[in-house]
Structures are given as C-alpha cells and as structure tokens.
C-alpha cells in the first residue's frame, strides 16, 4: 500500500466551500527513462484519480507521464451534509488504492 | 616608505580576513528557504502539501514497529519521540564514545539498530533510513542548530573546514568559492545559496524524492567534476560537522523542501 495523506476540515457549516488536499506516494515512472542497466524502465504511473462523496462522484482527474512523483491534487467542494469521502487512485500494474475521510456538517 | 606601505597593505589584508566561519556575517546568515520563491516556501510550510511528510509518516511507523527477533522498537526505549527526540538533530553530528569517532544522525540510528535491536543497519539513502532520520529530525523543527562544544570534535571540524575550502575536481572549485564568496549570485539560472544544511533529510523537487546531506554533497562534488566519497565516508562527517558550526544558530527545518 502506498502512503496517502488526505487533509480536509473535520467539521464544516452547510454551504461552506471546503478544500480537500490529497498526496500519495508513487514513483510516476514515465516509461521514457533508462534504468541503471541502460534499458527503458517500464511506465508505472497513476492514470486516474477520483473522489466520491457518499457514492456520488464529485471530482475526477486523468494523469499522464508528465506528472511528477508523489502527485498532489487539491480541489474544493461545497459541504452540504455529513458523510464520507472516498478517494481512489488507479494506475499501471493494477495499482488501485482507496482511502476514506469523513466530514461532519453542522 | 615602501616598507610602511607594505605593512599597511598587509594590515588591510589581515583585517579583511573574515572573523567568523564561512566569511558570512551573522546578520547575513540565511537558510536556502529564503532563496526560494513564495510558492515553494508555502509548500515547505504546509505539512499537508509537503511530499516530504510521506517519508516522515513512514518514519513514525518505523519508530513504533518492533524489529523481528524480539528486540524493542525505537519507541520501546525512547518512548514518545516528540519529547525524547526534541533537539537531538540540532546537535548532530556528535561524538560517539563507543567507537571513538564523530557520527551523524543516520549513523546514530544504524548504530542503535545494530547494538540494541540486533538487526542489520539500513542502507544509505534507503526509504527506511531517510524516513526514520527525517522523523527524528522533524522533532527538532524550529530549534536553533547548536553544535556541541565537545573538544573531541574539533579535529574533524577543522578537517571539514579544510575540505570545504579545498579546490577539487577537474573544474578546480571548492565549496567555499560558491557558498562563501558568491552566495546570493547565480550559477546559470540557479541561485547560489549559502549552503546551510538546515533541513536534511529534505525533499528535492529535482530528485522527486527525499535525500540526505551526503547525497547533496555528492551532487555538488560531481557538479565540480570531482570523485564523490563513498556513502558513510568520514570526510562527509567532517564536512557535516563544519557545516553545522557554520549554519548555527539557524533553525532546523527538517523536512525542508528545495527545488
């Protein structure tokens, strides 16, 4: 499991715009670089990120070889009700990781 | 007449000899953080945006995890790192009485692994060693670098200064030529910092990863077209000792972020 750091406010007022910050540990190997033996290292990148709130998709991103290692994605959403965010990263070599975080809306 | 002119000239040269290590006046001393743009500074200051925190979190896990073989975890002896490790990184490299030589923080961690946990030392620049070192050093964040006044460290520190000022490599440069004499100017497009090791291990965007001070020194040496010493060489410890003295009392920034 790659280490992921997710930050969002624990509590919010209904209607507040909240910022969500995600960071995941990943080499994002481009597929263009030679390794120590001179051979091209196979591409190993995250290709897709998506965020769901209570099952509903609220943000999606496609990633390409130019993204740097340990991609950092930040976006905002409007807090409407308490619930769980689900963050999924998918990529080469069957990479698939899901993390969750909750927000309480007063 | 000529003789007195020569004497005056000699006096002027002596007066120009810098009184402080590195030739950088205390009021001019500043971390590489100050040379970066506002976006990168913000990235270093925001733990939720700082990729180095991935290593620090890994280090926190390693701190609490017991190695196989029944020996205690780091936390088994040292307890809560927040209290027990506070200020440790600010005084390293330090003297290791058992081996009779100066050691840096990553050597200290590996010695502890060998003597108290009875496991193999972690490889230089491995994610585990960088993570654990970064986690320990992060506990000293904000504290002024305070090299110990241990007289046993003095010979190595002197040697470090000599290495810092010695010309090396095919370009015939020394560390001092850039970082003492030309800091604040540019080498190509890159700003030349004063070269204070305030935040190691640090996340360098160019590396897309974490690296130790030794990795940084090797980088500079190959840039000067000099043959870098192998990882763990006593020359690095000597340089680290001199650099710590030269950087004091700037605050520890670990994990720093640099371009």
Coordinates of C-alpha atoms in Angstrom, one line a residue:
Chain A
X1 CA 0.0 0.0 0.0
X2 CA 1.3 3.4 -0.9
X3 CA 1.1 6.0 1.8
X4 CA -1.5 8.6 1.2
X5 CA -2.1 11.9 3.1
X6 CA -5.6 13.4 2.9
X7 CA -6.5 16.7 4.5
X8 CA -9.8 18.3 4.8
X9 CA -11.6 20.1 7.6
X10 CA -13.2 17.7 10.1
X11 CA -16.2 19.9 10.5
X12 CA -17.9 22.5 8.3
X13 CA -21.1 24.6 8.1
X14 CA -23.6 23.7 5.4
X15 CA -22.8 25.7 2.3
X16 CA -19.2 26.2 3.2
X17 CA -16.6 25.7 0.4
X18 CA -14.1 23.2 1.8
X19 CA -10.6 22.5 0.4
X20 CA -9.5 18.9 0.0
X21 CA -5.8 18.1 -0.3
X22 CA -4.5 14.7 -1.4
X23 CA -1.0 13.5 -1.6
X24 CA 0.1 9.9 -2.5
X25 CA 3.4 8.2 -2.6
X26 CA 4.1 7.0 -6.1
X27 CA 7.2 6.9 -8.4
X28 CA 5.3 8.1 -11.5
X29 CA 7.9 6.4 -13.7
X30 CA 7.4 7.9 -17.2
X31 CA 8.3 5.0 -19.4
X32 CA 10.9 7.1 -21.2
X33 CA 13.8 6.9 -18.8
X34 CA 16.6 4.3 -19.0
X35 CA 17.4 2.4 -15.8
X36 CA 20.9 1.6 -14.4
X37 CA 21.3 -1.2 -17.0
X38 CA 20.5 1.1 -19.9
X39 CA 17.1 -0.4 -20.6
X40 CA 14.0 1.7 -20.6
X41 CA 12.1 1.3 -17.3
X42 CA 8.5 0.3 -17.9
X43 CA 5.9 3.0 -17.5
X44 CA 4.4 3.0 -14.0
X45 CA 2.1 5.9 -13.4
X46 CA -1.2 6.7 -11.8
X47 CA -3.7 7.2 -14.6
X48 CA -6.8 8.1 -12.8
X49 CA -7.9 9.7 -9.6
X50 CA -11.5 10.1 -8.4
X51 CA -13.3 11.3 -5.4
X52 CA -16.8 10.3 -4.4
X53 CA -19.0 11.7 -1.7
X54 CA -21.5 9.2 -0.3
X55 CA -21.1 7.2 -3.6
X56 CA -21.6 10.2 -5.8
X57 CA -18.6 11.3 -8.0
X58 CA -17.6 14.9 -7.3
X59 CA -14.1 15.1 -8.8
X60 CA -12.1 13.1 -11.4
X61 CA -8.7 13.6 -12.9
X62 CA -6.7 11.8 -15.5
X63 CA -2.9 11.7 -15.0
X64 CA -0.2 11.4 -17.7
X65 CA 3.6 10.7 -17.7
X66 CA 4.5 14.4 -17.2
X67 CA 3.1 14.4 -13.7
X68 CA 5.8 14.4 -11.0
X69 CA 6.3 11.7 -8.5
X70 CA 4.1 11.7 -5.4
X71 CA 1.2 13.5 -7.1
X72 CA -0.5 16.2 -5.1
X73 CA -4.1 17.0 -6.0
X74 CA -6.2 19.7 -4.4
X75 CA -9.8 20.7 -5.1
X76 CA -12.8 22.2 -3.4
X77 CA -16.4 21.2 -2.9
X78 CA -19.4 22.6 -1.2
X79 CA -20.3 20.9 2.1
X80 CA -24.0 20.0 2.1
X81 CA -24.3 17.2 4.7
X82 CA -22.2 15.0 6.9
X83 CA -20.7 12.0 5.1
X84 CA -17.7 10.1 3.8
X85 CA -15.4 11.0 1.0
X86 CA -13.8 8.1 -0.9
X87 CA -10.6 8.7 -2.8
X88 CA -9.4 6.2 -5.4
X89 CA -6.2 6.2 -7.3
X90 CA -5.8 3.7 -10.2
X91 CA -2.8 3.1 -12.4
X92 CA -0.4 0.9 -14.3
X93 CA 0.4 -2.6 -13.0
X94 CA -3.0 -2.9 -11.4
X95 CA -2.4 -0.1 -9.0
X96 CA -5.7 0.5 -7.1
X97 CA -5.9 2.2 -3.8
X98 CA -8.9 3.7 -1.9
X99 CA -8.8 5.8 1.2
X100 CA -11.7 7.5 3.0
X101 CA -12.2 10.6 5.1
X102 CA -15.3 12.0 6.8
X103 CA -16.7 15.4 7.3
X104 CA -19.3 16.5 9.8
X105 CA -21.6 19.3 8.6
X106 CA -23.4 21.2 11.4
Chain B
X1 CA 58.1 54.5 2.9
X2 CA 57.6 51.5 0.7
X3 CA 58.1 49.3 3.7
X4 CA 55.4 51.0 5.7
X5 CA 53.1 50.9 2.7
X6 CA 53.6 47.1 2.5
X7 CA 52.9 46.9 6.2
X8 CA 49.7 48.9 5.9
X9 CA 48.7 46.6 3.0
X10 CA 49.4 43.5 5.0
X11 CA 47.4 45.0 7.8
X12 CA 44.5 45.6 5.4
X13 CA 44.6 42.0 4.2
X14 CA 44.7 40.7 7.7
X15 CA 41.7 43.0 8.6
X16 CA 39.8 41.6 5.6
X17 CA 40.3 38.1 6.8
X18 CA 36.8 37.1 8.0
X19 CA 36.4 36.6 11.7
X20 CA 33.5 34.2 11.5
X21 CA 33.4 30.7 10.0
X22 CA 32.4 30.8 6.4
X23 CA 33.1 34.5 6.0
X24 CA 29.3 35.2 6.3
X25 CA 28.4 37.8 8.9
X26 CA 25.9 36.5 11.5
X27 CA 23.4 39.2 10.4
X28 CA 23.7 38.0 6.7
X29 CA 23.3 34.3 7.6
X30 CA 20.2 32.8 6.0
X31 CA 18.7 29.4 5.1
X32 CA 18.2 28.3 1.5
X33 CA 14.5 28.7 2.3
X34 CA 14.9 32.4 1.8
X35 CA 16.2 31.9 -1.8
X36 CA 13.1 30.1 -2.9
X37 CA 10.0 31.6 -4.5
X38 CA 6.9 32.2 -2.4
X39 CA 5.1 29.1 -3.8
X40 CA 7.9 26.8 -2.8
X41 CA 8.2 28.4 0.6
X42 CA 4.4 27.9 1.1
X43 CA 4.8 24.3 0.1
X44 CA 7.5 23.7 2.7
X45 CA 5.5 25.4 5.4
X46 CA 2.3 23.5 4.6
X47 CA 2.6 19.9 6.0
X48 CA -0.5 18.9 4.1
X49 CA 1.1 19.8 0.7
X50 CA 4.7 18.8 1.5
X51 CA 5.7 15.5 -0.1
X52 CA 8.4 15.0 2.5
X53 CA 5.7 14.3 5.0
X54 CA 5.1 11.0 3.3
X55 CA 8.6 9.9 4.5
X56 CA 8.1 11.4 7.9
X57 CA 4.9 9.4 8.3
X58 CA 6.7 6.3 7.3
X59 CA 9.4 7.1 9.8
X60 CA 6.8 7.5 12.5
X61 CA 5.5 4.0 11.8
X62 CA 9.0 2.5 11.8
X63 CA 9.7 4.3 15.1
X64 CA 6.9 2.3 16.7
X65 CA 7.4 -1.0 14.9
X66 CA 9.5 -3.7 16.7
X67 CA 12.0 -5.4 14.5
X68 CA 11.8 -9.2 14.1
X69 CA 13.8 -11.1 16.7
X70 CA 12.2 -9.8 19.9
X71 CA 14.2 -6.6 20.3
X72 CA 12.2 -3.5 21.3
X73 CA 11.1 -0.8 18.8
X74 CA 12.7 2.6 18.9
X75 CA 9.7 3.7 21.0
X76 CA 10.3 0.8 23.4
X77 CA 13.4 2.5 24.8
X78 CA 12.9 6.2 23.7
X79 CA 9.2 6.5 24.2
X80 CA 7.3 9.3 22.6
X81 CA 9.7 10.9 20.0
X82 CA 8.0 14.3 20.4
X83 CA 9.6 14.5 23.8
X84 CA 12.7 12.3 23.7
X85 CA 14.0 13.3 20.3
X86 CA 13.3 17.0 20.6
X87 CA 16.6 18.9 20.0
X88 CA 18.6 15.8 19.0
X89 CA 19.0 16.7 15.3
X90 CA 20.1 20.2 16.3
X91 CA 23.2 18.9 18.0
X92 CA 24.3 16.3 15.5
X93 CA 26.9 15.2 14.2
X94 CA 28.1 14.3 17.7
X95 CA 30.9 12.3 19.3
X96 CA 30.3 8.5 19.7
X97 CA 32.4 7.4 22.6
X98 CA 31.9 3.7 22.0
X99 CA 33.5 3.9 18.6
X100 CA 35.7 6.9 19.3
X101 CA 34.6 8.9 16.2
X102 CA 32.1 11.6 15.3
X103 CA 28.8 10.3 13.8
X104 CA 25.8 11.9 12.2
X105 CA 22.1 11.2 12.9
X106 CA 21.7 8.4 10.4
X107 CA 24.8 6.7 11.7
X108 CA 23.4 7.0 15.2
X109 CA 20.2 5.3 14.1
X110 CA 22.1 2.5 12.4
X111 CA 24.4 2.0 15.5
X112 CA 21.3 1.8 17.6
X113 CA 19.8 -0.8 15.3
X114 CA 23.0 -2.9 15.5
X115 CA 23.7 -2.7 19.2
X116 CA 20.2 -2.5 20.7
X117 CA 17.9 -4.1 18.1
X118 CA 20.4 -6.7 16.8
X119 CA 19.4 -6.1 13.2
X120 CA 21.3 -5.1 10.1
X121 CA 21.8 -1.4 9.6
X122 CA 19.6 0.3 7.0
X123 CA 21.2 1.0 3.6
X124 CA 22.2 4.7 2.9
X125 CA 19.5 6.5 1.0
X126 CA 17.0 3.7 1.6
X127 CA 13.5 4.9 2.1
X128 CA 13.5 3.4 5.7
X129 CA 16.7 5.2 6.8
X130 CA 15.6 8.5 5.2
X131 CA 12.1 8.2 6.8
X132 CA 13.4 7.3 10.2
X133 CA 16.1 10.1 10.1
X134 CA 13.5 12.6 8.9
X135 CA 11.0 11.6 11.6
X136 CA 13.7 12.0 14.3
X137 CA 15.0 15.3 12.9
X138 CA 11.4 16.7 12.4
X139 CA 11.1 16.6 16.2
X140 CA 13.7 19.4 16.4
X141 CA 11.9 21.6 13.9
X142 CA 12.3 25.3 14.8
X143 CA 15.1 24.8 17.3
X144 CA 18.4 26.6 16.6
X145 CA 21.2 24.4 15.3
X146 CA 23.5 24.0 18.3
X147 CA 26.7 22.0 17.6
X148 CA 28.2 20.5 20.8
X149 CA 31.3 22.2 22.2
X150 CA 33.0 18.8 22.6
X151 CA 36.8 19.3 22.2
X152 CA 37.0 15.8 20.7
X153 CA 35.0 17.0 17.7
X154 CA 37.5 19.9 17.0
X155 CA 40.0 17.9 14.8
X156 CA 37.2 16.6 12.5
X157 CA 35.6 20.0 12.4
X158 CA 38.9 21.6 11.3
X159 CA 39.3 18.9 8.7
X160 CA 35.8 19.6 7.5
X161 CA 36.7 23.3 7.1
X162 CA 39.8 22.4 5.2
X163 CA 37.8 20.1 2.8
X164 CA 35.2 22.9 2.4
X165 CA 37.9 25.3 1.3
X166 CA 40.0 22.9 -0.7
X167 CA 39.8 23.0 -4.5
X168 CA 38.8 19.7 -6.0
X169 CA 37.8 18.1 -9.3
X170 CA 38.5 19.0 -12.9
X171 CA 37.0 22.4 -12.5
X172 CA 39.2 23.3 -9.6
X173 CA 36.4 24.6 -7.5
X174 CA 35.8 24.4 -3.8
X175 CA 32.6 24.6 -1.8
X176 CA 33.8 27.9 -0.4
X177 CA 34.2 29.5 -3.8
X178 CA 30.4 29.3 -4.4
X179 CA 28.9 29.2 -0.9
X180 CA 31.2 31.7 0.9
X181 CA 32.3 34.0 -1.8
X182 CA 29.4 34.1 -4.3
X183 CA 26.2 33.3 -2.4
X184 CA 23.2 35.4 -3.4
X185 CA 24.5 35.4 -7.0
X186 CA 23.6 33.0 -9.8
X187 CA 25.2 29.9 -11.4
X188 CA 23.3 29.8 -14.7
X189 CA 19.7 30.3 -13.7
X190 CA 20.1 28.8 -10.3
X191 CA 20.5 31.0 -7.2
X192 CA 23.6 30.1 -5.2
X193 CA 22.6 29.6 -1.6
X194 CA 24.9 29.9 1.4
X195 CA 24.8 26.2 1.7
X196 CA 23.5 25.7 5.2
X197 CA 22.3 22.1 6.0
X198 CA 19.2 23.2 7.9
X199 CA 16.6 20.8 6.7
X200 CA 18.1 17.4 6.0
X201 CA 16.9 14.8 5.0
X202 CA 14.9 17.0 2.6
X203 CA 12.6 16.6 -0.3
X204 CA 14.2 17.9 -3.5
X205 CA 11.9 18.5 -6.5
X206 CA 14.7 17.7 -8.9
X207 CA 15.2 14.3 -7.2
X208 CA 11.4 13.8 -6.9
X209 CA 12.2 12.3 -3.6
X210 CA 14.0 12.5 -0.3
X211 CA 17.7 12.7 0.1
X212 CA 20.3 13.0 2.8
X213 CA 23.0 15.7 3.2
X214 CA 25.5 13.2 1.9
X215 CA 23.5 12.8 -1.3
X216 CA 23.5 16.6 -1.7
X217 CA 27.3 16.8 -1.1
X218 CA 27.9 14.0 -3.7
X219 CA 25.7 16.0 -6.1
X220 CA 27.9 19.1 -5.6
X221 CA 31.1 17.1 -6.0
X222 CA 30.0 15.5 -9.2
X223 CA 29.0 19.0 -10.4
X224 CA 32.6 20.1 -9.7
X225 CA 33.7 17.0 -11.6
X226 CA 35.3 15.6 -8.5
X227 CA 35.0 12.0 -7.5
X228 CA 32.5 11.8 -4.6
X229 CA 33.5 9.9 -1.5
X230 CA 31.5 6.7 -0.9
X231 CA 28.4 7.0 1.4
X232 CA 29.4 7.0 5.0
X233 CA 32.9 8.2 4.5
X234 CA 34.5 10.1 7.4
X235 CA 35.1 13.0 5.1
X236 CA 31.3 13.6 4.9
X237 CA 31.0 13.6 8.7
X238 CA 33.9 16.1 8.9
X239 CA 32.1 18.3 6.4
X240 CA 28.8 17.9 8.2
X241 CA 30.5 19.0 11.4
X242 CA 31.9 22.1 9.9
X243 CA 28.6 22.9 8.1
X244 CA 26.7 22.6 11.3
X245 CA 29.0 25.1 13.1
X246 CA 28.8 27.4 10.1
X247 CA 25.0 27.2 10.0
X248 CA 24.4 27.7 13.7
X249 CA 22.1 29.2 15.0
X250 CA 19.7 28.9 12.1
X251 CA 16.6 26.9 12.9
X252 CA 16.2 23.2 12.0
X253 CA 13.7 23.0 9.1
X254 CA 13.5 19.2 8.6
X255 CA 11.9 18.1 6.4
X256 CA 12.9 21.0 4.1
X257 CA 11.8 21.3 0.5
X258 CA 14.2 22.6 -2.1
X259 CA 14.0 23.0 -5.9

